[in-house]
Coordinates of C-alpha atoms and ligand atoms in Angstrom, one line a residue:
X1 CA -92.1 -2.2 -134.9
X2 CA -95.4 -4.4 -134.9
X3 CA -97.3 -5.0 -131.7
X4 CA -100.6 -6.8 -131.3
X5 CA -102.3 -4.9 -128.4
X6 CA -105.8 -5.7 -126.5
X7 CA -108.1 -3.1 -126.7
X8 CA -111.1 -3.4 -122.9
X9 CA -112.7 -0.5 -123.4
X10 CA -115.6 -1.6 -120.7
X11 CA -118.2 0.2 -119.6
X12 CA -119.7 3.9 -119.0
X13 CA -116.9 6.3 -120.6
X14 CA -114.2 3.5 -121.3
X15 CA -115.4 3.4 -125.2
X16 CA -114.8 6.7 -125.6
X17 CA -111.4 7.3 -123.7
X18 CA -110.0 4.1 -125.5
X19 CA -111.1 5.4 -129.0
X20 CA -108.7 9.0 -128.5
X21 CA -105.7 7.0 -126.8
X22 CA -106.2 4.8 -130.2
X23 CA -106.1 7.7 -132.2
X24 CA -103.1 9.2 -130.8
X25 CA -101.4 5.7 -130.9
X26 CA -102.4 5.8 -134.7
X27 CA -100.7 9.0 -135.2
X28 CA -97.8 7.8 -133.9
X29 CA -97.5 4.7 -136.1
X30 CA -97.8 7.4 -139.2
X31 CA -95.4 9.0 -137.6
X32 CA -92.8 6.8 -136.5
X33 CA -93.8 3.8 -139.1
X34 CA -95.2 1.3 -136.6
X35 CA -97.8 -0.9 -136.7
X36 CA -100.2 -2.0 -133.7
X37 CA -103.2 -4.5 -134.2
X38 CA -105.3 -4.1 -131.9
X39 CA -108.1 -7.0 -130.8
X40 CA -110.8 -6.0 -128.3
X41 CA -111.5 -8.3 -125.6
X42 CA -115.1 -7.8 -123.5
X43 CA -114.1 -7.4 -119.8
X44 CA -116.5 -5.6 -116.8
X45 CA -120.4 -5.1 -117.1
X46 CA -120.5 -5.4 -121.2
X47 CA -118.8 -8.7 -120.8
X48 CA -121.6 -9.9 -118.2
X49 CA -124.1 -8.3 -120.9
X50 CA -122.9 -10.9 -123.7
X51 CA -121.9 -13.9 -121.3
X52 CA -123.7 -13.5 -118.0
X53 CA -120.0 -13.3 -116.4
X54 CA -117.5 -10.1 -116.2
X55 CA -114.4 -12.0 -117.4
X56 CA -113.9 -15.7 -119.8
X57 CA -111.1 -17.6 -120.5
X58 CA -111.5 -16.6 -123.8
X59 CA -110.9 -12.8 -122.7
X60 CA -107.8 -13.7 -120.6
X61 CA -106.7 -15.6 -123.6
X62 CA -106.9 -12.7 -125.8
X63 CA -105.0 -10.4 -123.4
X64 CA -102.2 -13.5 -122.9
X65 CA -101.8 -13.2 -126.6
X66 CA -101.2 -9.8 -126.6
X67 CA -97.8 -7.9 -126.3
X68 CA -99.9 -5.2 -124.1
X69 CA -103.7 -4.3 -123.4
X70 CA -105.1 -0.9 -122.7
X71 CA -107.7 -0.5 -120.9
X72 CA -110.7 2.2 -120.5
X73 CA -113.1 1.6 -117.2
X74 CA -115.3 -0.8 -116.1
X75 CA -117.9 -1.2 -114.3
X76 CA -121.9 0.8 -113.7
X77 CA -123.6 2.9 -111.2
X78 CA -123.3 0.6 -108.1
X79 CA -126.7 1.8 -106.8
X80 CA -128.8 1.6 -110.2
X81 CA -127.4 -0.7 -112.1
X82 CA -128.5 -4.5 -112.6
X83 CA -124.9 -5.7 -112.8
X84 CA -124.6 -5.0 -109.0
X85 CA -127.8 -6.9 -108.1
X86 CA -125.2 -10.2 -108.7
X87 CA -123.2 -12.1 -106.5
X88 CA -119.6 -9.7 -105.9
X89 CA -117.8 -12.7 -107.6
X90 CA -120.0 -12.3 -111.2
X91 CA -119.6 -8.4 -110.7
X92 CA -117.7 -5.8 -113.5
X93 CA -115.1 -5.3 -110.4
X94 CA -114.4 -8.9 -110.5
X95 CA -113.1 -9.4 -113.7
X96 CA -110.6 -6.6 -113.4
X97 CA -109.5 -8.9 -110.2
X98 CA -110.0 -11.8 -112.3
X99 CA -107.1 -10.3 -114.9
X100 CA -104.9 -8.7 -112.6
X101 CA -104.4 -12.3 -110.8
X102 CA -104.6 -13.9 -113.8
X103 CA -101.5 -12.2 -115.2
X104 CA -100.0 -12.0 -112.0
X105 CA -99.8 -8.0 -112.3
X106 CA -98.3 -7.4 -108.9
X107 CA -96.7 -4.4 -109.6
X108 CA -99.3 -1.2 -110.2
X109 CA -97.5 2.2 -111.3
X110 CA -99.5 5.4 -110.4
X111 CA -97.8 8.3 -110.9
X112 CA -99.0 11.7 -110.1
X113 CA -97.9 15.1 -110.6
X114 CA -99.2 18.4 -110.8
X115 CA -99.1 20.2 -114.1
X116 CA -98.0 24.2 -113.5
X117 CA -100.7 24.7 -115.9
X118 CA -103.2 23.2 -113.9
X119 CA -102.6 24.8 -110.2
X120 CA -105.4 26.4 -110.5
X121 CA -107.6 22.9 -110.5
X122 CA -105.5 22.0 -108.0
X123 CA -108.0 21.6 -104.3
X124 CA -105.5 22.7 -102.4
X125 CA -103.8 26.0 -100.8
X126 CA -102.3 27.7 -103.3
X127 CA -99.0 28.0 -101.5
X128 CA -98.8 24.0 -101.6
X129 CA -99.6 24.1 -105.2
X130 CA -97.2 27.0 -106.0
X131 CA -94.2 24.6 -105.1
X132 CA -95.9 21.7 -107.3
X133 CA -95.3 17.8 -106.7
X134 CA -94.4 14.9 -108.9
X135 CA -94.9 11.3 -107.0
X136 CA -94.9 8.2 -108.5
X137 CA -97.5 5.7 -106.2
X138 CA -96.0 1.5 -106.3
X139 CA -99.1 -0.1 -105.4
X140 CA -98.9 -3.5 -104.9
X141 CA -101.5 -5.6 -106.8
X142 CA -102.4 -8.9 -106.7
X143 CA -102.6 -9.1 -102.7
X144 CA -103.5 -8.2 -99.3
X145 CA -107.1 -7.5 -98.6
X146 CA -108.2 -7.4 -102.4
X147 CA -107.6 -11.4 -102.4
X148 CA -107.8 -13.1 -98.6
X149 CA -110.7 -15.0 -97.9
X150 CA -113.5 -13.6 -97.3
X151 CA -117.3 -14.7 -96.3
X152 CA -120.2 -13.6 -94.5
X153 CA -121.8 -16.1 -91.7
X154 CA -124.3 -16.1 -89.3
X155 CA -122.5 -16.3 -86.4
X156 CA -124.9 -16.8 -83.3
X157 CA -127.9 -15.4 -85.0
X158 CA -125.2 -12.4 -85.8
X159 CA -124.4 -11.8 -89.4
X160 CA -121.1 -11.7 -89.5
X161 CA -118.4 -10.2 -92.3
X162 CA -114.8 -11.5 -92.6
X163 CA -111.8 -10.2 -94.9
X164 CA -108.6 -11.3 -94.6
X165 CA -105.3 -8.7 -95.2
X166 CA -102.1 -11.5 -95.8
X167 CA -98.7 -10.8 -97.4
X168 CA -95.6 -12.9 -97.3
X169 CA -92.3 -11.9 -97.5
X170 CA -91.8 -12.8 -101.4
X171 CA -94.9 -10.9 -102.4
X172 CA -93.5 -7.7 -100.6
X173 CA -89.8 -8.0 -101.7
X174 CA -91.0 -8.4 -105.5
X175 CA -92.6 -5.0 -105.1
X176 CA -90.0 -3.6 -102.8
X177 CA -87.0 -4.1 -105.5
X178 CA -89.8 -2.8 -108.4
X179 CA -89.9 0.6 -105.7
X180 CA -86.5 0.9 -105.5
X181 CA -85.5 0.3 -109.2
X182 CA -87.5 2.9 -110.0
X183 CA -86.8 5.6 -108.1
X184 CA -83.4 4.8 -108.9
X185 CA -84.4 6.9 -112.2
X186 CA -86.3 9.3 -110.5
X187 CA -85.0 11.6 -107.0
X188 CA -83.6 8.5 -104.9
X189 CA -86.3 8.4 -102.4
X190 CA -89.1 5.6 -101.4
X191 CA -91.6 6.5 -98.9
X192 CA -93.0 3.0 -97.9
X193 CA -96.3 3.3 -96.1
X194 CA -98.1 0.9 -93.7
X195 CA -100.2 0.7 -90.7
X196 CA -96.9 -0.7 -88.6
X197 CA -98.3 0.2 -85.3
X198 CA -101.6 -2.0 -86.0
X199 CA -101.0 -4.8 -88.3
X200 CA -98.6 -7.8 -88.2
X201 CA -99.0 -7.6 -92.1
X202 CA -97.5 -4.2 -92.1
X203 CA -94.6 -5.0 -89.3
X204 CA -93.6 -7.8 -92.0
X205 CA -93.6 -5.3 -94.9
X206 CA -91.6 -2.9 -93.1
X207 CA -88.8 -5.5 -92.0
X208 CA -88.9 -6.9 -95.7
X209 CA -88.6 -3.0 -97.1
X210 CA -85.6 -2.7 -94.8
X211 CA -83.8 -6.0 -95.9
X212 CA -84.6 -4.7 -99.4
X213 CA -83.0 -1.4 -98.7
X214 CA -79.8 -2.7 -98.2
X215 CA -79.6 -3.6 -101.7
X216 CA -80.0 -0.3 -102.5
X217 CA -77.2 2.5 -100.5
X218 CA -78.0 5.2 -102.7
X219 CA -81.9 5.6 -102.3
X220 CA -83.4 6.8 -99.2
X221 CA -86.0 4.7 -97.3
X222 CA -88.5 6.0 -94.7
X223 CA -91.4 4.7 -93.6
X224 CA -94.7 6.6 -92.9
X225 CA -97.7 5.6 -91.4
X226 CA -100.9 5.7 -93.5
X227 CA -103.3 7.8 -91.8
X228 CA -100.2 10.3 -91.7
X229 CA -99.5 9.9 -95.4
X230 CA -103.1 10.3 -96.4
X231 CA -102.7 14.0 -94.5
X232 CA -99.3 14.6 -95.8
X233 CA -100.7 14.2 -99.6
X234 CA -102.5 17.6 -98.9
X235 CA -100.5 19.4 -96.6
X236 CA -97.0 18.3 -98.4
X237 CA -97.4 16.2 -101.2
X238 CA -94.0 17.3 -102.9
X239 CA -92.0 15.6 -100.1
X240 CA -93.0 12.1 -101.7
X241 CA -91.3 10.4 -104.4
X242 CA -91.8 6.9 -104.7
X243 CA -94.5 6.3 -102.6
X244 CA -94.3 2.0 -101.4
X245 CA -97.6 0.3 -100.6
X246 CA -99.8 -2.7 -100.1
X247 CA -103.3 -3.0 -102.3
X248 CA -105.9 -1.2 -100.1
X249 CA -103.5 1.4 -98.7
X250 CA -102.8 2.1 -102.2
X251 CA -106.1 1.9 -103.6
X252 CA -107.3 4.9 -101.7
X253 CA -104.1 7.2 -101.4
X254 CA -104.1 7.1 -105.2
X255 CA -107.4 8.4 -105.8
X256 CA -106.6 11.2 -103.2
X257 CA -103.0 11.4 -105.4
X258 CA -104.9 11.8 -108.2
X259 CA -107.3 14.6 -107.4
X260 CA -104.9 17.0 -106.0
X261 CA -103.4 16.9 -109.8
X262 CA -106.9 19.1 -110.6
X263 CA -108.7 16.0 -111.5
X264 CA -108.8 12.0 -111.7
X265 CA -109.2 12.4 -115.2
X266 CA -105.1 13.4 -115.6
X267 CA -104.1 10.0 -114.4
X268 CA -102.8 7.2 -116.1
X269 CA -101.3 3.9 -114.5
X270 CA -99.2 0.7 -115.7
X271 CA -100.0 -2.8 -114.3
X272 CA -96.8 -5.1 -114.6
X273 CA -95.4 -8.7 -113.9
X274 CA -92.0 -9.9 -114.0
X275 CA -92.1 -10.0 -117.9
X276 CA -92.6 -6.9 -120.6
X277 CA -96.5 -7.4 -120.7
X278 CA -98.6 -4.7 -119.1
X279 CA -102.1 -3.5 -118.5
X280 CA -102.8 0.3 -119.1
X281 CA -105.6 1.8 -117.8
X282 CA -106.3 5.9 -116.3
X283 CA -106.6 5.6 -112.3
X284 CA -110.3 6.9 -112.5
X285 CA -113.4 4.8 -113.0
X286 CA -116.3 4.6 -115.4
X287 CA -117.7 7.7 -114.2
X288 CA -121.6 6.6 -115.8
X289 CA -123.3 9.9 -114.9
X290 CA -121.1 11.5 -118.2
X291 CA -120.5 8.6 -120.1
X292 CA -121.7 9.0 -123.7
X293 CA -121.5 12.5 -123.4
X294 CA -118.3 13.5 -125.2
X295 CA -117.4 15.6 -122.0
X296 CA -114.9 12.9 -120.2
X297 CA -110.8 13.8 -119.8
X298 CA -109.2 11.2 -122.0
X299 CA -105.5 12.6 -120.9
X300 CA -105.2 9.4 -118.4
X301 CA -105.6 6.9 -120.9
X302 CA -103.7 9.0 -123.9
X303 CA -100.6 8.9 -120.5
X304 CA -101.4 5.2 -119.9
X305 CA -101.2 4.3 -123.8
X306 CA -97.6 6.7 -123.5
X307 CA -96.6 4.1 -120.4
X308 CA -97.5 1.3 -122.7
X309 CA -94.9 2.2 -125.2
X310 CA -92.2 3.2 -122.5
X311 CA -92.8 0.1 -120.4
X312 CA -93.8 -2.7 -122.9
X313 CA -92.4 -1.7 -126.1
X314 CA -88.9 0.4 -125.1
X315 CA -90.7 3.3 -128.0
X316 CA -89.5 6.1 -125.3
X317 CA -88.9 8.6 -128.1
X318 CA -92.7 7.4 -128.8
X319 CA -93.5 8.0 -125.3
X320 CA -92.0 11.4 -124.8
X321 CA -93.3 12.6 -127.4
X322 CA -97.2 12.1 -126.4
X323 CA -96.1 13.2 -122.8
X324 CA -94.8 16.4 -124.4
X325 CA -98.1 16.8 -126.8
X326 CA -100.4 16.4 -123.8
X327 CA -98.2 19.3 -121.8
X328 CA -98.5 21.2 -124.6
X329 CA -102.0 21.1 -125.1
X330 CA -102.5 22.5 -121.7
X331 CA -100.0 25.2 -122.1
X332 CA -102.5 26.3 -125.0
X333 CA -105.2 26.5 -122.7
X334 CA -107.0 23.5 -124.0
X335 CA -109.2 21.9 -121.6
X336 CA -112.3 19.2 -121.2
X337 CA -114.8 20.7 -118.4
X338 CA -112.7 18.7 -115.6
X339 CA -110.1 21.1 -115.9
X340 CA -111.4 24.0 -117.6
X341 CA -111.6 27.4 -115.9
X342 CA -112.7 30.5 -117.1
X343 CA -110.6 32.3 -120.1
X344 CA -110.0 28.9 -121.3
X345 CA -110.8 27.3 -124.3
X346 CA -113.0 23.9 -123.2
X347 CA -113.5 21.2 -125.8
X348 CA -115.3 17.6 -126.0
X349 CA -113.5 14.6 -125.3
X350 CA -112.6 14.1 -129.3
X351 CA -111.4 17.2 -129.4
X352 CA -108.8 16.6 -126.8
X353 CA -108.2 13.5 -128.6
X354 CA -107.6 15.5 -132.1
X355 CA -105.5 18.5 -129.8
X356 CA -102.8 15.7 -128.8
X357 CA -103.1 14.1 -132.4
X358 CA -101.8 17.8 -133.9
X359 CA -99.3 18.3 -131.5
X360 CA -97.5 15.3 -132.4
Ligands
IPM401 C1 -108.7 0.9 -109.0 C2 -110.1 0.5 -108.8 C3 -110.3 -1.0 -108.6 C4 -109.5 -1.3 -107.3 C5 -111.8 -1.4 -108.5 C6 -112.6 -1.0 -109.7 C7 -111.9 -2.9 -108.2 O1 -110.7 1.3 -107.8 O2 -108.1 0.3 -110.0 O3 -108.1 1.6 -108.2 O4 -110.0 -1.2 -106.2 O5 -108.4 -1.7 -107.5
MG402 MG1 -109.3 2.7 -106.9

């Protein structure tokens, strides 16, 4: 098969993290006989760097004419770097906005398990990690909070900051039915989470879930709300499933989803729209503290590049097969310092690009 993909590696580790989830996707064109072009497209701070703004037409362009795009990170040290002295609109964090909207990637797939290998990363009690967890976080994307209007004014000699959190019933079905379809592969159970007892936004996405539900006899529905869920992720996170939210609410449970997995560094994620084309891209950020260093975990983007070919391209023989290489590195013990604990064998980041690369 030949797929033109679009390569944003971005800023602080993204170069690096893209380079071994290309390498593994070149192994599997020798392997399999495929063929992937790739075309990189400037998105975040190293956009801004070459054309004073974090995302062009141009760029959008590029991903529009691709069947796919992976991503690495964007974005700087928000305290030291210059890109943060802009306005937020001409911002790295922008242009990832700026795409998402653009391709109308509504639908964000975070899924988060805990490897048996890595329980011992895992921050929490060891009797919660013994039993494991496997969730799979449907973040919705291009809505809420992320995109109402928002300004500061001087209000009264009072400065004054306004966000606005506003869903209608299409954008939550949409997501909804994407929930349910997919725990219709996985163990029949949504978990749709809100702040129901607050916010009129949430009392609409909770009647829209229900009417949704209907559709679907065989998977359970239940609704939780989200200060409860963020304590249920570390007292019980193997009771969730498919986990159903808005943008914000799943903006920060899926950080705290991904760090009970040992590290942020083990997640990967899938951006979709109604259509085949998706954006790929690990749950963590640009981490600039180790970027350059050849120490970052490029597992989250070698799993997103695996989603890629399981989501976009139907290759799910493709995609097992780097899921099962990255288990099987770990079961050899082979680990970049995120994960590494004593008595095992800690490698650079190309090196866990080159492990994955032999086991496939
Ligand atoms: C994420 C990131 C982004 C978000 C930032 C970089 C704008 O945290 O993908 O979770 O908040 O969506
Ligand atoms: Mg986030």
């Amino acid at each position: 098969m030949n797929y033109k993909i679009g390569l944003i590696r971005g800023d602080g580790i993204g170069p690096e993290i893209v380079n071994e989830a290309k390498k593994v996707l070149d192994r599997i064109c020798e392997k399999y006989g495929h063929s992937f072009e790739y075309e990189d497209i400037l998105m975040g701070g190293c956009s801004i760097d070459v054309h004073g703004v974090p995302l062009t037409d141009g760029a959008i362009e590029a991903a529009k004419g691709s069947d796919a795009v992976l991503m690495g990170s964007i974005g700087g040290n928000t305290s030291t770097s210059p890109w943060y002295k802009l306005p937020p609109d001409k911002r790295p964090e922008a242009g990832l906005l700026g795409i998402r909207k653009a391709l109308g990637l509504f639908a964000n797939l975070r899924p988060s398990k805990l490897y048996k290998e890595l329980s011992s990363a895992c921050p929490l009690r060891k009797e919660t990690a013994d039993k494991g967890f496997d969730m799979l976080i449907m973040r919705e994307l291009t809505g809420g909070l992320y995109f109402g209007d928002r300004y500061t004014k001087d209000v009264n000699g009072v400065r004054t900051a306004v966000d606005t959190l506003s869903y209608n019933e299409d954008e939550i079905r949409r997501i909804a039915v994407k929930a349910f379809e997919v725990a219709k592969k996985r163990r029949k159970k949504v978990t749709s989470i809100d702040k129901a007892n607050v916010l009129d936004s949430s009392r609409l996405w909770r009647a829209v879930t229900e009417e949704v539900s209907k559709d679907y006899p065989d998977i359970a529905l239940e609704h939780m709300l989200v200060d409860n869920a963020a304590m249920q992720l570390v007292k019980d996170p193997g009771q969730f499933d498919v986990i159903l939210t808005e943008n914000m609410f799943g903006d920060i449970l899926s950080d705290e989803a991904a760090e009970i997995t040992g590290s942020i560094g083990m997640l990967p994620s899938a951006s979709l729209n109604e259509t085949k084309f998706g954006l790929y891209e690990p749950s963590g950020g640009s981490a600039p503290d180790i970027a350059g260093k050849n120490i970052a975990n490029p597992i989250a983007t070698i799993l997103s590049a695996a989603m890629m070919l399981r989501f976009s391209f139907d290759l799910t023989e493709e995609a097992d097969r780097i899921d099962n290489a990255v288990q099987a590195v770990l079961s050899k013990g082979i680990r970049t310092g995120d994960i590494w604990s004593e008595g095992l064998r800690r490698v650079s980041t190309s090196e866990m690009g080159d492990a994955v690369c032999d086991e496939i």
